[in-house]
Short mmCIF file of C-alpha atoms and ligand atoms in Angstrom, two decimals:
data_model
loop_
_atom_site.label_atom_id
_atom_site.label_comp_id
_atom_site.label_asym_id
_atom_site.label_seq_id
_atom_site.Cartn_x
_atom_site.Cartn_y
_atom_site.Cartn_z
CA MET K 963 3.71 -1.37 5.39
CA HIS K 964 1.66 -4.24 3.90
CA ASN K 965 -1.99 -3.65 3.43
CA LEU K 966 -4.40 -6.59 3.96
CA GLY K 967 -7.89 -6.73 2.53
CA VAL K 968 -10.11 -9.22 4.31
CA LEU K 969 -13.25 -10.71 2.75
CA LEU K 970 -15.80 -12.44 4.94
CA SER K 971 -19.45 -13.65 4.89
CA GLY K 972 -20.05 -14.64 8.48
CA ARG K 973 -19.08 -14.44 12.18
CA GLY K 974 -15.45 -13.42 11.36
CA SER K 975 -13.51 -15.33 13.93
CA ASN K 976 -10.58 -15.88 11.44
CA PHE K 977 -10.58 -12.19 10.71
CA LEU K 978 -10.42 -11.36 14.49
CA ALA K 979 -7.58 -13.83 14.96
CA ILE K 980 -5.68 -12.09 12.13
CA ALA K 981 -6.39 -8.70 13.65
CA ASP K 982 -5.11 -9.89 17.08
CA ALA K 983 -2.01 -11.23 15.42
CA LEU K 984 -1.35 -7.81 13.85
CA SER K 985 -1.88 -6.06 17.25
CA SER K 986 0.57 -8.40 19.01
CA GLY K 987 3.21 -7.99 16.28
CA THR K 988 3.09 -11.60 15.15
CA ILE K 989 2.78 -10.31 11.57
CA PRO K 990 5.16 -7.33 11.27
CA ASP K 991 4.71 -4.14 9.38
CA THR K 992 1.12 -4.98 8.24
CA GLN K 993 -2.29 -3.46 8.83
CA ILE K 994 -5.85 -4.36 7.81
CA ALA K 995 -6.70 -1.73 5.13
CA VAL K 996 -10.30 -2.78 4.64
CA VAL K 997 -12.81 -5.52 5.58
CA ILE K 998 -15.39 -6.25 2.92
CA SER K 999 -18.51 -8.49 3.19
CA ASN K 1000 -21.04 -9.68 0.54
CA LEU K 1001 -23.55 -9.70 3.37
CA ALA K 1002 -24.55 -6.41 5.08
CA ASP K 1003 -25.54 -8.28 8.29
CA ALA K 1004 -22.39 -10.31 8.61
CA PRO K 1005 -21.37 -10.26 12.33
CA GLY K 1006 -17.64 -10.03 11.22
CA LEU K 1007 -18.48 -6.63 9.56
CA THR K 1008 -19.79 -5.26 12.86
CA ALA K 1009 -16.70 -6.64 14.70
CA ALA K 1010 -14.50 -4.85 12.16
CA ARG K 1011 -16.32 -1.56 12.72
CA ASN K 1012 -16.02 -2.02 16.51
CA ARG K 1013 -12.30 -2.19 16.08
CA GLY K 1014 -12.33 1.03 14.11
CA LEU K 1015 -11.41 -0.61 10.82
CA ASN K 1016 -12.64 0.45 7.35
CA ALA K 1017 -15.59 -2.08 6.93
CA THR K 1018 -17.86 -2.12 4.00
CA ALA K 1019 -20.68 -4.32 2.58
CA ILE K 1020 -20.75 -4.94 -1.17
CA GLU K 1021 -23.87 -6.94 -1.68
CA ALA K 1022 -23.99 -9.43 -4.50
CA ARG K 1023 -27.72 -10.00 -4.69
CA GLY K 1024 -29.16 -9.45 -8.15
CA ARG K 1025 -25.68 -8.74 -9.78
CA LYS K 1026 -23.57 -10.67 -12.10
CA ARG K 1027 -20.54 -12.17 -10.36
CA ALA K 1028 -18.03 -10.27 -12.56
CA GLU K 1029 -19.74 -6.97 -11.86
CA HIS K 1030 -19.86 -7.61 -8.16
CA ASP K 1031 -16.26 -8.67 -8.11
CA ALA K 1032 -15.23 -5.61 -10.18
CA GLU K 1033 -16.53 -3.36 -7.42
CA ILE K 1034 -14.68 -5.38 -4.80
CA ILE K 1035 -11.39 -5.13 -6.81
CA THR K 1036 -11.85 -1.32 -7.10
CA THR K 1037 -12.36 -1.03 -3.34
CA LEU K 1038 -9.36 -3.22 -2.57
CA GLN K 1039 -7.14 -1.16 -5.02
CA ALA K 1040 -8.51 2.16 -3.53
CA HIS K 1041 -7.13 0.90 -0.15
CA LYS K 1042 -3.88 -0.19 -1.76
CA VAL K 1043 -4.35 -3.70 -0.68
CA ASP K 1044 -1.38 -6.02 -1.56
CA LEU K 1045 -2.76 -9.30 -0.08
CA VAL K 1046 -6.35 -10.40 0.00
CA CYS K 1047 -7.40 -12.88 2.70
CA LEU K 1048 -10.68 -14.85 2.34
CA ALA K 1049 -11.75 -15.50 5.88
CA GLY K 1050 -15.04 -17.45 5.64
CA TYR K 1051 -15.92 -15.65 2.35
CA MET K 1052 -18.57 -17.99 0.90
CA ARG K 1053 -18.47 -17.09 -2.77
CA LEU K 1054 -16.38 -18.21 -5.74
CA LEU K 1055 -14.16 -15.57 -7.23
CA SER K 1056 -14.41 -14.74 -10.96
CA PRO K 1057 -11.28 -15.19 -13.06
CA GLY K 1058 -10.95 -11.37 -13.33
CA PHE K 1059 -10.63 -11.19 -9.56
CA ILE K 1060 -7.92 -13.91 -9.51
CA GLN K 1061 -6.05 -12.14 -12.39
CA ALA K 1062 -6.18 -8.79 -10.52
CA PHE K 1063 -4.23 -10.25 -7.56
CA PRO K 1064 -2.00 -13.03 -8.95
CA GLN K 1065 -0.77 -15.24 -6.07
CA ARG K 1066 -1.97 -12.58 -3.75
CA ILE K 1067 -5.25 -14.13 -2.59
CA LEU K 1068 -5.24 -16.63 0.34
CA ASN K 1069 -8.05 -18.76 1.64
CA ILE K 1070 -8.57 -20.88 4.74
CA HIS K 1071 -10.43 -24.09 4.43
CA PRO K 1072 -11.42 -26.31 7.49
CA SER K 1073 -10.00 -29.68 6.09
CA LEU K 1074 -6.78 -31.21 4.94
CA LEU K 1075 -7.06 -30.47 1.31
CA PRO K 1076 -7.60 -31.98 -1.20
CA ALA K 1077 -10.14 -33.85 1.00
CA PHE K 1078 -13.57 -32.43 1.65
CA LEU K 1079 -14.07 -29.45 -0.65
CA GLY K 1080 -16.84 -26.97 -0.28
CA LEU K 1081 -19.41 -26.45 2.42
CA ASP K 1082 -19.38 -28.13 5.89
CA ALA K 1083 -15.99 -29.72 5.36
CA GLN K 1084 -15.72 -30.59 9.11
CA THR K 1085 -18.99 -32.56 9.02
CA GLN K 1086 -17.95 -34.23 5.87
CA ALA K 1087 -14.65 -35.36 7.45
CA PHE K 1088 -16.34 -36.48 10.60
CA GLU K 1089 -18.93 -38.47 8.72
CA TYR K 1090 -16.34 -40.03 6.45
CA GLY K 1091 -14.60 -41.38 9.58
CA VAL K 1092 -11.26 -39.76 9.15
CA GLN K 1093 -8.87 -40.06 12.14
CA ILE K 1094 -6.79 -37.07 11.31
CA ALA K 1095 -8.48 -33.68 10.47
CA GLY K 1096 -7.30 -30.19 10.12
CA CYS K 1097 -7.19 -27.05 8.18
CA THR K 1098 -5.38 -25.61 5.01
CA VAL K 1099 -4.35 -22.20 4.03
CA HIS K 1100 -3.76 -21.92 0.26
CA PHE K 1101 -3.40 -19.60 -2.68
CA VAL K 1102 -6.77 -19.10 -4.44
CA ASP K 1103 -6.90 -20.07 -8.07
CA GLU K 1104 -9.99 -20.52 -10.39
CA GLN K 1105 -11.05 -23.82 -8.84
CA LEU K 1106 -12.83 -24.34 -5.59
CA ASP K 1107 -10.49 -24.91 -2.54
CA HIS K 1108 -7.61 -25.79 -4.98
CA GLY K 1109 -4.59 -23.46 -5.27
CA PRO K 1110 -1.08 -24.27 -3.98
CA ILE K 1111 -0.96 -25.02 -0.26
CA ILE K 1112 1.00 -22.64 1.97
CA LEU K 1113 0.37 -24.40 5.35
CA GLN K 1114 -1.72 -27.11 6.90
CA ARG K 1115 -2.31 -28.06 10.59
CA ALA K 1116 -3.62 -31.50 11.57
CA ILE K 1117 -5.35 -32.80 14.74
CA PRO K 1118 -6.57 -36.18 15.70
CA VAL K 1119 -10.28 -36.90 15.70
CA LEU K 1120 -11.09 -38.11 19.28
CA PRO K 1121 -13.41 -40.98 20.03
CA THR K 1122 -15.57 -38.56 21.99
CA ASP K 1123 -15.76 -36.00 19.12
CA ASP K 1124 -19.04 -35.10 17.33
CA ALA K 1125 -19.03 -32.83 14.28
CA HIS K 1126 -19.39 -29.82 16.50
CA THR K 1127 -16.43 -30.48 18.90
CA LEU K 1128 -14.23 -31.42 15.88
CA ALA K 1129 -15.17 -28.21 14.04
CA ALA K 1130 -14.35 -26.21 17.23
CA ARG K 1131 -10.89 -27.82 17.58
CA ILE K 1132 -10.17 -27.35 13.86
CA LEU K 1133 -11.15 -23.64 14.21
CA GLU K 1134 -8.53 -23.24 17.01
CA GLN K 1135 -5.95 -24.45 14.58
CA GLU K 1136 -7.37 -22.17 11.83
CA HIS K 1137 -6.75 -19.14 14.07
CA ILE K 1138 -3.03 -20.12 14.45
CA ALA K 1139 -2.53 -21.17 10.87
CA TYR K 1140 -3.93 -18.13 8.97
CA SER K 1141 -1.57 -15.66 10.64
CA GLU K 1142 1.36 -17.92 10.20
CA ALA K 1143 0.57 -18.31 6.53
CA ILE K 1144 0.17 -14.59 6.02
CA ALA K 1145 3.50 -13.85 7.67
CA ARG K 1146 5.07 -16.56 5.37
CA VAL K 1147 3.71 -14.98 2.20
CA LEU K 1148 4.45 -11.46 3.19
CA SER K 1149 8.04 -12.40 4.04
CA GLY K 1150 8.45 -13.19 0.28
CA ASN K 1151 10.90 -16.00 1.39
CA TYR K 1152 9.45 -18.71 -0.67
CA GLU K 1153 8.73 -19.84 -4.21
CA VAL K 1154 5.87 -21.81 -5.78
CA LEU K 1155 7.15 -24.62 -7.93
CA GLY K 1156 4.23 -26.16 -9.77
CA ARG K 1157 1.76 -26.64 -6.92
CA ARG K 1158 4.50 -26.78 -4.19
CA TYR K 1159 5.14 -24.01 -1.72
CA VAL K 1160 8.92 -24.16 -1.03
CA PRO K 1161 10.53 -21.92 1.58
CA LYS K 1162 13.84 -20.44 0.58
CA THR K 1163 16.70 -21.73 2.65
CA GLY K 1164 18.60 -18.41 3.11
CA ASP K 1165 21.74 -19.86 1.59
CA ASP K 1166 21.12 -18.18 -1.77
C1 GAR Q 343 -14.08 -21.12 8.84
O1 GAR Q 343 -14.26 -22.43 9.47
C2 GAR Q 343 -13.45 -21.26 7.47
O2 GAR Q 343 -12.35 -22.21 7.41
C3 GAR Q 343 -14.59 -21.74 6.63
O3 GAR Q 343 -15.69 -20.93 7.15
C4 GAR Q 343 -15.45 -20.67 8.49
C5 GAR Q 343 -15.64 -19.17 8.74
O4 GAR Q 343 -15.48 -18.90 10.16
N1 GAR Q 343 -14.40 -21.54 5.20
C6 GAR Q 343 -14.71 -22.32 4.27
O5 GAR Q 343 -15.30 -23.31 4.45
C7 GAR Q 343 -14.27 -21.86 2.88
N2 GAR Q 343 -14.45 -22.96 2.01
P1 GAR Q 343 -15.23 -17.47 10.62
O6 GAR Q 343 -16.26 -16.53 9.93
O7 GAR Q 343 -15.50 -17.54 12.08
O8 GAR Q 343 -13.83 -17.13 10.26
#
């Protein structure tokens, strides 16, 4: 059985999509062991509790990043987490966090990386005038929105779109992409060559 740890800061729709994928068997032999938020009032934390999951707030306010991260690492390890999923977790991770879970931390970002890093990526993309937008699930490394890409999903920007409708349609794709990426990583049926995620063919 694989144990996921989900980190979130907000409404938690990606977390809920992952939880639904687990319930429906899309991601086999896997459970959410713990949900952690840096914000005690994150709606995603309430949603996790409503589903009967272990859910805990570890607040960052007034603490050094490394010290805050160390408490999160301890909590993840206590729940025997083998894959960490950032789902709208709006904090950078310290190097110690990355090293504690090498190539075992995933993030979802609402753009086709490497375009539009950081906050409000959907609005950045809309205002830039891109005609293709989308989302990316990637391994987390020490740089913002940067590690090797596991999966991307693209959608056209429609002439009728505004930043909100575009973000909503990207979010639909996020909800599909994240579970698919988790299943890919947990299958172990891939290697990372430089920055490239390469599925194994099954011939070897
Ligand atoms: C999602 O759109 C996610 O891609 C984005 O925050 C939103 C969280 O929504 N993450 C980032 O921008 C990370 N750089 P959710 O709480 O409903 O999953």
